[in-house]
PDB file of C-alpha atoms in Angstrom:
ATOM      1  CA  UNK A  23      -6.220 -23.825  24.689  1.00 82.00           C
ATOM      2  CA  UNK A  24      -5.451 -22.442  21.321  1.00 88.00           C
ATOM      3  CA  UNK A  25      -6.915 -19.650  21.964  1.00 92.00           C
ATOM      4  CA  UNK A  26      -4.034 -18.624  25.594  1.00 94.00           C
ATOM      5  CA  UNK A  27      -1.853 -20.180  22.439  1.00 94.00           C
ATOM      6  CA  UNK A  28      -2.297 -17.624  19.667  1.00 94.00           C
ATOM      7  CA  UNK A  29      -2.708 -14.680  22.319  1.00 96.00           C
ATOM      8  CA  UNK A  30       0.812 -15.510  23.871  1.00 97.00           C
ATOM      9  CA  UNK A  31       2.234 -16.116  20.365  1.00 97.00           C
ATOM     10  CA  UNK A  32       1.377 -12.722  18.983  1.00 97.00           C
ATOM     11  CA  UNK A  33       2.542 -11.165  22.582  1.00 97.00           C
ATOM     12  CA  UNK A  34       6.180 -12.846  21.698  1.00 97.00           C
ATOM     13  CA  UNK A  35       5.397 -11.030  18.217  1.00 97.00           C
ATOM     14  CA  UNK A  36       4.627  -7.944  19.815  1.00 97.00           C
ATOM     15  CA  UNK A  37       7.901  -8.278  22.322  1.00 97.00           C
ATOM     16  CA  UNK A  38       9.538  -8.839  19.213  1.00 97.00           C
ATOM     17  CA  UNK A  39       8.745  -5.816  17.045  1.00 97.00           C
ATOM     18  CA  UNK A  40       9.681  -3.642  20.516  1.00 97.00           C
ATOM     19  CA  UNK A  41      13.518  -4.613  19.569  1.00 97.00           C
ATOM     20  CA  UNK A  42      12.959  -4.604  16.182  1.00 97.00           C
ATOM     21  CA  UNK A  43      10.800  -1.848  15.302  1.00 97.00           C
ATOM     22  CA  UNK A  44      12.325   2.219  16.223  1.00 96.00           C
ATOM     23  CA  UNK A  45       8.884   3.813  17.408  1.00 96.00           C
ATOM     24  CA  UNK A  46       7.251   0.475  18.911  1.00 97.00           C
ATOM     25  CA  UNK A  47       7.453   0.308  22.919  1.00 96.00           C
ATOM     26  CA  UNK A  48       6.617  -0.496  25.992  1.00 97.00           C
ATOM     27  CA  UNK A  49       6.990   2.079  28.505  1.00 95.00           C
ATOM     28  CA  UNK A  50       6.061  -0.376  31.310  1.00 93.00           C
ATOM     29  CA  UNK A  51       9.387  -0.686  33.732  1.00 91.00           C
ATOM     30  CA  UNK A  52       8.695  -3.861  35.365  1.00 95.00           C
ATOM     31  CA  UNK A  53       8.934  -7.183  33.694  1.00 95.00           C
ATOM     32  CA  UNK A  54       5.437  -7.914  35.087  1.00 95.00           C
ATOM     33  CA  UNK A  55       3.815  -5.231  33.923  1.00 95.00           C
ATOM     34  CA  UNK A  56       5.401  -5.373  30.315  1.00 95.00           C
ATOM     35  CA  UNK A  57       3.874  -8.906  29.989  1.00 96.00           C
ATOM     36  CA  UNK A  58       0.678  -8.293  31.287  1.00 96.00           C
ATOM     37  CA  UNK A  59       0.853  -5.096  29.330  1.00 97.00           C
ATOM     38  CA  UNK A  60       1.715  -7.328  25.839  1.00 97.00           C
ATOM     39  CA  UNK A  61      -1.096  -9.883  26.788  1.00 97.00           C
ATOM     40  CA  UNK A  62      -3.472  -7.001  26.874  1.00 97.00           C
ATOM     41  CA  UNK A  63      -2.405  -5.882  23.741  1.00 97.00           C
ATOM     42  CA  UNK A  64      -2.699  -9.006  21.943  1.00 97.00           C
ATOM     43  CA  UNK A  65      -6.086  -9.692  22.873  1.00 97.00           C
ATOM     44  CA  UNK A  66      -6.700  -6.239  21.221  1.00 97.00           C
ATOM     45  CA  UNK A  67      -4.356  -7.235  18.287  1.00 97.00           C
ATOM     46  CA  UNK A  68      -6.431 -10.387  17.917  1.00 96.00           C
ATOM     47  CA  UNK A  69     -10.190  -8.436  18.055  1.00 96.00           C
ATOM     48  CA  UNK A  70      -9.450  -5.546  15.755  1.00 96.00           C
ATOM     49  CA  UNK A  71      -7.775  -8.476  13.327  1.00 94.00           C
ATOM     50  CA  UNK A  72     -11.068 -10.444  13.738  1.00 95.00           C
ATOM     51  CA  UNK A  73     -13.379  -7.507  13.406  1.00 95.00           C
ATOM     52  CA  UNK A  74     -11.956  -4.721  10.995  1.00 94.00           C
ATOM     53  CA  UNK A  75      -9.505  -6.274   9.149  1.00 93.00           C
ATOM     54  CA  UNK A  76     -12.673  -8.509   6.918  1.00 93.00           C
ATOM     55  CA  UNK A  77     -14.685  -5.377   6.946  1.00 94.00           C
ATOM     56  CA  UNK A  78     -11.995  -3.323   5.391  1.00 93.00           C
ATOM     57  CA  UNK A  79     -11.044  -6.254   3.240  1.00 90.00           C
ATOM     58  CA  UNK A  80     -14.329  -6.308   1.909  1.00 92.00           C
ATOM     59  CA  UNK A  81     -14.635  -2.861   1.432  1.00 93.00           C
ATOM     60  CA  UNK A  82     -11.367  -2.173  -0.275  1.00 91.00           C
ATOM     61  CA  UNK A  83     -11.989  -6.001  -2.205  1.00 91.00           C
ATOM     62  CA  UNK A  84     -11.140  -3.953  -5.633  1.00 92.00           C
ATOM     63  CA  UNK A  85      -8.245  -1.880  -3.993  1.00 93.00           C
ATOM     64  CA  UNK A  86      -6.236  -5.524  -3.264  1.00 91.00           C
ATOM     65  CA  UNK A  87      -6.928  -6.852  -6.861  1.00 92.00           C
ATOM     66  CA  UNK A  88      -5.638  -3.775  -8.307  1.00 94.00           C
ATOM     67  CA  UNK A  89      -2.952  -3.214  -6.285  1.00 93.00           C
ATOM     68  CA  UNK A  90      -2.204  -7.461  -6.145  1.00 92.00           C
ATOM     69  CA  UNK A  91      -2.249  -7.759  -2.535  1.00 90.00           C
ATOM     70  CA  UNK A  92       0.016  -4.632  -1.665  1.00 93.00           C
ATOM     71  CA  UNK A  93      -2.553  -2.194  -0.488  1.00 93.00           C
ATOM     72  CA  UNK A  94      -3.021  -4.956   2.667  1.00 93.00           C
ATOM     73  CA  UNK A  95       0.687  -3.787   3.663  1.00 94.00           C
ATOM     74  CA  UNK A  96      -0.784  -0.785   3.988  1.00 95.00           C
ATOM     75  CA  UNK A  97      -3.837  -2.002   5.596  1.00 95.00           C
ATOM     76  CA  UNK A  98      -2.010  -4.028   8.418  1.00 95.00           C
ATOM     77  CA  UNK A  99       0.227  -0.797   9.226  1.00 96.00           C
ATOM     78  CA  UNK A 100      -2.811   1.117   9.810  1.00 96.00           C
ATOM     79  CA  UNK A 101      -4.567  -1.244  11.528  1.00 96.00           C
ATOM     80  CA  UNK A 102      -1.174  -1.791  13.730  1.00 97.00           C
ATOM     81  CA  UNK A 103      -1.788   1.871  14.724  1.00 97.00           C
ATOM     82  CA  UNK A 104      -5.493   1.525  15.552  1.00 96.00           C
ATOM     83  CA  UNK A 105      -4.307  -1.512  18.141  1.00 97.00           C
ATOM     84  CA  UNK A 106      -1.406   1.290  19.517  1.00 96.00           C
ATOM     85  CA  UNK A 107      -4.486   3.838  19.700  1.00 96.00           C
ATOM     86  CA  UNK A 108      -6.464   1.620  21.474  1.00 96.00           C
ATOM     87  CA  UNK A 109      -3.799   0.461  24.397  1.00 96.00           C
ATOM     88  CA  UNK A 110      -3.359   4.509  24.535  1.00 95.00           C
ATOM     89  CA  UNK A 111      -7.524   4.769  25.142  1.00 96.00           C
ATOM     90  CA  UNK A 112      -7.406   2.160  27.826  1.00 95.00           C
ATOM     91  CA  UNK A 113      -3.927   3.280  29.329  1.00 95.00           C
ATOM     92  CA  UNK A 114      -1.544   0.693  28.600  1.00 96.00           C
ATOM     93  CA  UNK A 115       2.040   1.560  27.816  1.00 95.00           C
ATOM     94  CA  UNK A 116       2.247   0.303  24.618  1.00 97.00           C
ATOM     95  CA  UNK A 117       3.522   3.053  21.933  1.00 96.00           C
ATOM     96  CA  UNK A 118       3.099   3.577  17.605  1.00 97.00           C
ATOM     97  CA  UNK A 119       5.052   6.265  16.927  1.00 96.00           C
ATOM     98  CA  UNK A 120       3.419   6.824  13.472  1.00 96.00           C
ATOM     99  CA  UNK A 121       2.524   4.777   9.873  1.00 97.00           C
ATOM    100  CA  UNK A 122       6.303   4.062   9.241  1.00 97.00           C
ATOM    101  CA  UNK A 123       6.745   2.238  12.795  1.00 97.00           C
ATOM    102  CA  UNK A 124       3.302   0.672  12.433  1.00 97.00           C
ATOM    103  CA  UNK A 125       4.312  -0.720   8.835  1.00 97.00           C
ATOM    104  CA  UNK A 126       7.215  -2.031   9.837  1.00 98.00           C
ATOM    105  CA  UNK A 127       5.706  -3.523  13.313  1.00 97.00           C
ATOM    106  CA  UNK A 128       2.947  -5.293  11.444  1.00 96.00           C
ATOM    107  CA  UNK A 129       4.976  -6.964   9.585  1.00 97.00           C
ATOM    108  CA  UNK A 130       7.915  -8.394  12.422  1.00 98.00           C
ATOM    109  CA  UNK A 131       4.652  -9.352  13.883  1.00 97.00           C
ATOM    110  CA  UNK A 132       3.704 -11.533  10.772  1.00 96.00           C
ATOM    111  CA  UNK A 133       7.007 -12.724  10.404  1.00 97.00           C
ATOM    112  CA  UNK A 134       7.502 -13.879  14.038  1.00 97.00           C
ATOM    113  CA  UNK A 135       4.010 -14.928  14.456  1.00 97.00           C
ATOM    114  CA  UNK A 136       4.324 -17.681  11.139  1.00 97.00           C
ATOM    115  CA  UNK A 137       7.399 -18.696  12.832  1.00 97.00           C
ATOM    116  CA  UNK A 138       6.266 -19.654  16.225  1.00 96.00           C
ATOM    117  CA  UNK A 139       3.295 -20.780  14.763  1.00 94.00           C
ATOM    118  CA  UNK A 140       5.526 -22.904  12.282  1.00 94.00           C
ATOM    119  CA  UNK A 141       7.317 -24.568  14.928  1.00 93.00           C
ATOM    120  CA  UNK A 142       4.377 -25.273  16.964  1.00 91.00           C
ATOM    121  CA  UNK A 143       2.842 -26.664  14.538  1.00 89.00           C
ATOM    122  CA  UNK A 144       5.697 -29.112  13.733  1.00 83.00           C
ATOM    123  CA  UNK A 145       5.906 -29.963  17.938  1.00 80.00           C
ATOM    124  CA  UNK A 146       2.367 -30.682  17.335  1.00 76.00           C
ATOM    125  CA  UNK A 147       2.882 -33.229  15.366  1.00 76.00           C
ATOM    126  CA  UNK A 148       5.832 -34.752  16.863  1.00 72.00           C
ATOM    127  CA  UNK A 149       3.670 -35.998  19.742  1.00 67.00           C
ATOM    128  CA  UNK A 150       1.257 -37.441  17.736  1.00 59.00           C
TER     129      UNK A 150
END
């Protein structure tokens, strides 16, 4: 279950960097096919976040001390554009027009991500 959780949270996060973000879209037309579209996309979101982002953390371990944490800003916008690369590979219509767009995508999708996962978190424990 928290798996279908985070995939349709980071989705939402990926909806929301479409309105936010000049250079991030969806060129689905159908409502349908945008969300299936976004659910693909997070599932690839999710892998390459699972899988490169610790190698490259590892690798570049020196280049975050030295830089105190910035260089990941740069990280995450390039690893944004790897996930838009990828939906282009398997033919989904989901767009990063360039670094700049991917920068500023990767981090609405932090930003909305904590949120939602902020307020689930706190409806979590409501019902308990």
């Amino acid at each position: 279950m928290k798996l279908i959780l985070t995939v349709l949270v980071t989705a939402v996060a990926l909806l929301a960097s479409t309105y936010v973000v000049d250079g991030i879209d969806v060129t689905e037309t159908t409502w349908p096919a945008k969300v299936g579209t976004l659910l693909v996309v997070a599932v690839i979101f999710g892998v390459i976040n699972a899988i490169v982002k610790p190698v490259v953390k590892a690798i570049g371990c020196g280049i975050y001390v030295l830089t105190l944490g910035l260089f990941g800003l740069i990280v995450n916008a390039l690893l944004f554009l790897l996930v838009g690369w990828f939906a282009e590979q398997f033919g989904l219509g989901f767009e990063v027009d360039g670094f700049w767009a991917g920068f500023w995508g990767a981090i609405v999708v932090w930003i909305v991500s904590f949120v939602l996962n902020l307020a689930l978190d706190l409806a979590g424990r409501e019902e308990d």
